[in-house]
CSV table of C-alpha atoms in Angstrom, one decimal:
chain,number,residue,atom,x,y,z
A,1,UNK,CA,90.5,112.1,70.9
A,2,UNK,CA,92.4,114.5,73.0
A,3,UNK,CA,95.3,111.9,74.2
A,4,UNK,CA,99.3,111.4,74.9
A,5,UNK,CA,100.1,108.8,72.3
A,6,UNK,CA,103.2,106.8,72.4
A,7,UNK,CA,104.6,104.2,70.5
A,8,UNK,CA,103.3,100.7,72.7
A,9,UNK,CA,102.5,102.8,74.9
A,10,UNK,CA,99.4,104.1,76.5
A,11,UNK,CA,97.6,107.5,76.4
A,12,UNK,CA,95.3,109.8,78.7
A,13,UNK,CA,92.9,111.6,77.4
A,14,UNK,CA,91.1,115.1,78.6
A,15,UNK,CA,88.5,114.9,81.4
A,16,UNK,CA,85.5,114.3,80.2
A,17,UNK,CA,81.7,114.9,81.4
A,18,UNK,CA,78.6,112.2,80.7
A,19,UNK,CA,77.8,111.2,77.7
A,20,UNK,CA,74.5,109.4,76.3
A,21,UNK,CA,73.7,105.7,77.2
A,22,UNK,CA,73.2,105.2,73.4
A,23,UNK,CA,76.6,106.0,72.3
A,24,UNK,CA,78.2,103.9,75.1
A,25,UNK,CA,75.9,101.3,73.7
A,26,UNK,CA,77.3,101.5,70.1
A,27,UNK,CA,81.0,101.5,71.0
A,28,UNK,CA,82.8,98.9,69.4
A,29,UNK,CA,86.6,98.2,69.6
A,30,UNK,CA,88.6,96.0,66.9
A,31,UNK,CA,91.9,95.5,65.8
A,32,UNK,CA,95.2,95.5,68.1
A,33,UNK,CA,98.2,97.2,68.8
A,34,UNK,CA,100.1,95.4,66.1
A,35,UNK,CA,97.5,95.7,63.6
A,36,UNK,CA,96.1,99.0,64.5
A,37,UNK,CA,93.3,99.5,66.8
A,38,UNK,CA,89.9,100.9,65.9
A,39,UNK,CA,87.3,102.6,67.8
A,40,UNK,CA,83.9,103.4,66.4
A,41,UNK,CA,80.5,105.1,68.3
A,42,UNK,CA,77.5,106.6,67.4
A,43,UNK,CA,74.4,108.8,67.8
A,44,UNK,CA,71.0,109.3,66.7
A,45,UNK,CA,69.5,112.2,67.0
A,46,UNK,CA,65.8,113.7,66.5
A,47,UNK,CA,65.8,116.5,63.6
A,48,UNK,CA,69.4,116.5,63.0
A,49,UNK,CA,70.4,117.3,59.0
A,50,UNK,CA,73.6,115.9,58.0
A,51,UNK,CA,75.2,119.5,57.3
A,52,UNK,CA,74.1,120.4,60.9
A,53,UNK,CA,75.6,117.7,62.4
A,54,UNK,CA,78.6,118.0,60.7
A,55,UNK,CA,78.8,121.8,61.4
A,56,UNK,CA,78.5,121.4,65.0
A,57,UNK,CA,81.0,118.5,65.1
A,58,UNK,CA,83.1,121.3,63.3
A,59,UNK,CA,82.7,123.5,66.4
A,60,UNK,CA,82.9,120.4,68.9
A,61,UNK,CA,86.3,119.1,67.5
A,62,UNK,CA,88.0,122.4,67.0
A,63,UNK,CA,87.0,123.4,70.4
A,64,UNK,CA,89.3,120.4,71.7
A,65,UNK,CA,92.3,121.1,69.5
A,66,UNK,CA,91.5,118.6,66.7
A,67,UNK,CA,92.9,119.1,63.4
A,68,UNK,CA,90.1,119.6,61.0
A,69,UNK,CA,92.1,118.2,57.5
A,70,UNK,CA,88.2,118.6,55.8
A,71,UNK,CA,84.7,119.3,56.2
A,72,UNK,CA,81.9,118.3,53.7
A,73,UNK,CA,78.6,119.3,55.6
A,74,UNK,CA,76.2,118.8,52.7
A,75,UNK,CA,78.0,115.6,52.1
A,76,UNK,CA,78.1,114.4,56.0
A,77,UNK,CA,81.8,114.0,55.7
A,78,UNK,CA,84.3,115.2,57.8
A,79,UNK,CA,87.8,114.2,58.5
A,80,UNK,CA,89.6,115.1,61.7
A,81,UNK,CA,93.4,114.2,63.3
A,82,UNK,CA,94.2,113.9,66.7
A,83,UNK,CA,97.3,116.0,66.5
A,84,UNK,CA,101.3,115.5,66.7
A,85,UNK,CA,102.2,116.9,70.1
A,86,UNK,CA,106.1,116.2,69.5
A,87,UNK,CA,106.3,113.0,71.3
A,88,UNK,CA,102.9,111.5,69.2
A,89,UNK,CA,102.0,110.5,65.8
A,90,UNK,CA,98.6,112.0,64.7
A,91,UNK,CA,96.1,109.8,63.9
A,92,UNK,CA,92.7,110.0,61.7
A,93,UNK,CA,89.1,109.9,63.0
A,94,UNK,CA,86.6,110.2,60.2
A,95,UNK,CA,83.0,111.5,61.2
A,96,UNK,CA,79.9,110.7,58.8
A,97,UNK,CA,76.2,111.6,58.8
A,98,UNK,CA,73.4,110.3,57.6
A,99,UNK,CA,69.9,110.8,58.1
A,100,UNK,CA,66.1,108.7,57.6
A,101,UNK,CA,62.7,108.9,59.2
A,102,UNK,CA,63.4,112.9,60.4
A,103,UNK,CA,66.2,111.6,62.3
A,104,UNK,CA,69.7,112.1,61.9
A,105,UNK,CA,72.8,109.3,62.4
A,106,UNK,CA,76.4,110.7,63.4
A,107,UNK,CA,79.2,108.1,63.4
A,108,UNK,CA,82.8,108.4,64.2
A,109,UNK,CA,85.5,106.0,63.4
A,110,UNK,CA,89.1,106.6,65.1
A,111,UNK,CA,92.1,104.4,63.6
A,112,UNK,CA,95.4,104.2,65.4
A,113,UNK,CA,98.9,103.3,64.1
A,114,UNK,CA,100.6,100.5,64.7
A,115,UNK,CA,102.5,100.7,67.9
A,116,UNK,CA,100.0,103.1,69.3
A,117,UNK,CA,97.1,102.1,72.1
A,118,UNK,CA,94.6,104.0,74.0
A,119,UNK,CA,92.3,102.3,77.1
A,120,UNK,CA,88.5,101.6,75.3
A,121,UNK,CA,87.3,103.3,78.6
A,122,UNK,CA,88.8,106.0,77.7
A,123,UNK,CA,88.1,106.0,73.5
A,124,UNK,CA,84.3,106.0,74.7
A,125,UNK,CA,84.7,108.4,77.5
A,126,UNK,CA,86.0,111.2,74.9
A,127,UNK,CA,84.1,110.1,71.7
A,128,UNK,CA,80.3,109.7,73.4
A,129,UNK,CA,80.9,113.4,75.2
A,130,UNK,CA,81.7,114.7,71.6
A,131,UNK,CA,79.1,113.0,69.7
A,132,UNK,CA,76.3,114.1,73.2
A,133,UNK,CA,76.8,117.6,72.1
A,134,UNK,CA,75.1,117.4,69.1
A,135,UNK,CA,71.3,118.8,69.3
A,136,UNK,CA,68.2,118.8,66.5
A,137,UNK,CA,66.2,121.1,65.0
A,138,UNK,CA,67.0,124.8,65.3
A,139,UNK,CA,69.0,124.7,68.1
A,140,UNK,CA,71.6,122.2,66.0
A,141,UNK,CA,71.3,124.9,63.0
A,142,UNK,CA,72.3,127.6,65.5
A,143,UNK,CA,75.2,125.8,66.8
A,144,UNK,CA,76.1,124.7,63.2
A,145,UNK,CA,76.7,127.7,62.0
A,146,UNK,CA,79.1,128.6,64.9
A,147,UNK,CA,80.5,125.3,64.4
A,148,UNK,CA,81.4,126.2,60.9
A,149,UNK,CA,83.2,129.3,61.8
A,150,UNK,CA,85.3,127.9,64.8
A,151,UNK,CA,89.3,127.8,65.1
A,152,UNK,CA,91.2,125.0,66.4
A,153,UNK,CA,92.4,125.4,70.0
A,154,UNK,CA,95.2,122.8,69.9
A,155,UNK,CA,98.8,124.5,71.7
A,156,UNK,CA,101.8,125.5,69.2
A,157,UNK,CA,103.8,122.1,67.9
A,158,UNK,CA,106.9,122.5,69.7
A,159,UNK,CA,110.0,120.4,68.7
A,160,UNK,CA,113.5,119.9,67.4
A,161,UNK,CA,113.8,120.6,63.6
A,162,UNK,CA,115.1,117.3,62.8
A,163,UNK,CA,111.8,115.5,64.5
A,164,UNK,CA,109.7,118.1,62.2
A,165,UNK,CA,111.8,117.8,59.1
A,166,UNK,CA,111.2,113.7,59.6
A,167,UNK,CA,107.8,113.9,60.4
A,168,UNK,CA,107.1,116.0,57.0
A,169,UNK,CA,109.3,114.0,55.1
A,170,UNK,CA,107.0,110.4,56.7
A,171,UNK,CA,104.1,112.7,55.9
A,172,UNK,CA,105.0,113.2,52.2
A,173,UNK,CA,105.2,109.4,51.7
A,174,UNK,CA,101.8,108.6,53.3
A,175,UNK,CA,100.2,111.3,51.3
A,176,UNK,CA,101.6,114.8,50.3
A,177,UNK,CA,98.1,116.4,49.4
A,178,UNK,CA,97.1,116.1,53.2
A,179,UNK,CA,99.6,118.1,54.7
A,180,UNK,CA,98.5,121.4,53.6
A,181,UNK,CA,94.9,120.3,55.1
A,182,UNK,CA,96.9,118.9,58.5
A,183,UNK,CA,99.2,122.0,59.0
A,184,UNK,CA,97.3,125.1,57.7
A,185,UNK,CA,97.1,127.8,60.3
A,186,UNK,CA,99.4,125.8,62.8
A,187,UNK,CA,101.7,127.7,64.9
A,188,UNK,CA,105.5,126.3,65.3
A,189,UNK,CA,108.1,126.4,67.6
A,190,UNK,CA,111.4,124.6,66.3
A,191,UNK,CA,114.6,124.3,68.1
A,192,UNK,CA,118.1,123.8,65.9
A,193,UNK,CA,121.1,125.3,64.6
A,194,UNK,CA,121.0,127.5,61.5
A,195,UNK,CA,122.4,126.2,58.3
A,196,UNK,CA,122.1,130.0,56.3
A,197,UNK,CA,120.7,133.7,56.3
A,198,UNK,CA,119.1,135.0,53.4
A,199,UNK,CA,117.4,137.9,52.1
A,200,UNK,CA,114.8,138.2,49.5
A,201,UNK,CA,112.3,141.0,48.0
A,202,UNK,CA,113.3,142.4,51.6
A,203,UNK,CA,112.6,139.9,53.6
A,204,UNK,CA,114.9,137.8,55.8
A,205,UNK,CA,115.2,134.4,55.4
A,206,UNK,CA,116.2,131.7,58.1
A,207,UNK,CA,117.0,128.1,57.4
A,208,UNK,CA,117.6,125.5,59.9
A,209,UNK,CA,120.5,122.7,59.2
A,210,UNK,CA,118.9,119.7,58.9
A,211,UNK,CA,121.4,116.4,57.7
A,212,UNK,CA,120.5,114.3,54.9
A,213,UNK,CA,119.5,110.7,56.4
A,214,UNK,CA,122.8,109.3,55.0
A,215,UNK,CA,124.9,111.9,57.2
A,216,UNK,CA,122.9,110.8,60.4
A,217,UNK,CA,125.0,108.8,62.7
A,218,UNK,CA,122.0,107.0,64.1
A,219,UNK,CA,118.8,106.8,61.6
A,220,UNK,CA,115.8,105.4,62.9
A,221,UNK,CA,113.7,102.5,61.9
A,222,UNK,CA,111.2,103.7,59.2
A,223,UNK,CA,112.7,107.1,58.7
A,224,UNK,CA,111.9,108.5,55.1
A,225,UNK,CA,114.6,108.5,52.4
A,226,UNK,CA,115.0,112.1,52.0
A,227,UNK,CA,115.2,115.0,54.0
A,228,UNK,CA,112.2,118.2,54.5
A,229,UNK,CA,114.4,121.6,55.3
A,230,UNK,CA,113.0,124.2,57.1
A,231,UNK,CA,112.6,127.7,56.2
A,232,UNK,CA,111.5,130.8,58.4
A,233,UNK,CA,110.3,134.2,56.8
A,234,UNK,CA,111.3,136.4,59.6
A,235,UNK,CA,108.7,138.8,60.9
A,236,UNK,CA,109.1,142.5,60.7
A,237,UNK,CA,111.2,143.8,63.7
A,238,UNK,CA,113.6,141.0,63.4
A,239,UNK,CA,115.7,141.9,60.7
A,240,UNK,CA,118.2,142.8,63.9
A,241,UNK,CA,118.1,139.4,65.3
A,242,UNK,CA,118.6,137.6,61.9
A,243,UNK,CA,121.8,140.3,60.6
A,244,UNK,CA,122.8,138.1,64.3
A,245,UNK,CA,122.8,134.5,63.1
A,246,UNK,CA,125.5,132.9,62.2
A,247,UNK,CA,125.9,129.3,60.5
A,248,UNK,CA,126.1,126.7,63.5
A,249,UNK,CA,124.6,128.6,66.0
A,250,UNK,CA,121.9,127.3,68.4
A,251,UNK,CA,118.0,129.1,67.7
A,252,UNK,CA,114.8,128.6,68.9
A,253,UNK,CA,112.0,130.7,66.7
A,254,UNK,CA,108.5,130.8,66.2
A,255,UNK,CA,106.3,130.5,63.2
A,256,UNK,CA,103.2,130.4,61.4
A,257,UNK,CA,102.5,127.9,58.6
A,258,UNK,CA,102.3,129.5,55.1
A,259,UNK,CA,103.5,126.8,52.5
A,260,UNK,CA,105.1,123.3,51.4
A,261,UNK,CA,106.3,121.7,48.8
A,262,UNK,CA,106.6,118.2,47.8
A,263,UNK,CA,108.9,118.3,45.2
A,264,UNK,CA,111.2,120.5,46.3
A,265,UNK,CA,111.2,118.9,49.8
A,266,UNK,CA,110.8,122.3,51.8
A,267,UNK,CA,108.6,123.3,54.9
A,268,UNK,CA,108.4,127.4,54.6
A,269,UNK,CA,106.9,129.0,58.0
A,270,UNK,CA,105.8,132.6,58.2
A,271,UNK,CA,106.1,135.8,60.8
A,272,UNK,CA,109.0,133.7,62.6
A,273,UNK,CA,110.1,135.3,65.5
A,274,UNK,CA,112.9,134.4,68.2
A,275,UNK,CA,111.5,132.7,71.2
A,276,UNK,CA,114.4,132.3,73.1
């Protein structure tokens, strides 16, 4: 769901249009702030396959910036993330399908964090006019296969390269093999300082300084033992702007996901840019 989440705090999500009396029916709400709360709603829909219904979810949730971490249409499985906008932790929202009697089931299931709260008003509001998008029979297989095809819409993640080089390193403890899935494709824009300029197989390397937790002054509650760094491949026609860069200084670049890895500990963007 397309929302502002803060810790305790509360969250707004897009505007939304009517949904189906059915799926405000079926919303249910459990859990609390402390625990985590939990939002599920459904649909049932006339001549509506599983992989259809899961392809045109595809299209639905990628049209409103969700992260899609996995799709399984033939399975009716799909995993989705409401996104980290900087200020908000992502959270999960798994999607499944099922179908009897020529007719087709579509539940989704949101879980928040701890510490993170959303009005039900508004959990409904944004799930039902997902889930009233879906349509049977050939109309649905048409708007699968779009579905299948789509791009997420969400903005660029803009933040400092500490907050990103904490949030990775949170990310690796929770589950490693997800963050490939969650960041793939994802467009970066990182503020910092630079820690070292290198060049490799013709190619010019920036890194940004991030501190080890132990050098931090302040650390905050929960923050992972280690540290992610942060590593740009500069795009072509910036060679002049990285021969520039100088240990210590202040830089705010653009980049383009291309790899991670969890043992080394090291976030490496692509066809980074200055955006200063």
């Amino acid at each position: 769901m397309r929302i502002c989440l803060m810790a305790a705090g509360a969250a707004v999500f897009l505007p939304s249009m009517a949904q189906a009396a059915t799926c405000e029916e079926s919303f249910a709400k459990a859990g609390s702030i402390i625990s985590g709360q939990r939002f599920t709603a459904s649909v049932t829909v006339p001549a509506l396959t599983p992989a259809s219904a899961i392809g045109q979810m595809r299209g639905i949730v990628a049209g409103k910036g969700y992260d899609v971490l996995v799709a399984e249409p033939e399975d009716g499985s799909m995993l989705i993330e409401q996104p980290q906008t900087g200020k908000a932790r992502a959270f999960p929202i798994t999607i499944t399908a099922t179908s009897s009697g020529g007719q087709g089931t579509v539940q989704m299931e949101a879980k928040l964090r701890a510490g993170q709260t959303v009005p039900a008003d508004a959990a409904k509001t944004e799930m039902c006019e997902m889930l009233g998008g879906l349509k049977g029979g050939k109309a649905g297989l048409a708007a699968a296969a779009s579905g299948m095809k789509a791009v997420s819409t969400a903005p660029p993640l803009e933040m400092d390269a500490l907050s990103l080089s904490q949030q990775i390193s949170k990310d690796t403890e929770r589950n490693a093999a997800a963050i490939p899935l969650r960041y793939q494709g994802k467009t970066f824009i990182i503020k910092g300082m630079v820690d070292l300029v290198t060049k490799d197989r013709g190619e010019y390397i920036v890194t940004y300084k991030i501190p080890h937790p132990y050098q931090q002054g302040i650390r905050l509650p929960g923050q992972a033992a280690f540290k992610t760094d942060i590593a740009c491949v500069m795009a072509k026609g910036q060679a002049a702007f990285a021969l520039q860069l100088k240990p210590g200084k202040s830089i705010r670049m653009s980049g383009v996901y291309q790899n991670f890895s969890p043992t080394d500990h090291i976030l490496l963007l692509e066809n980074c840019r200055s955006a200063s």
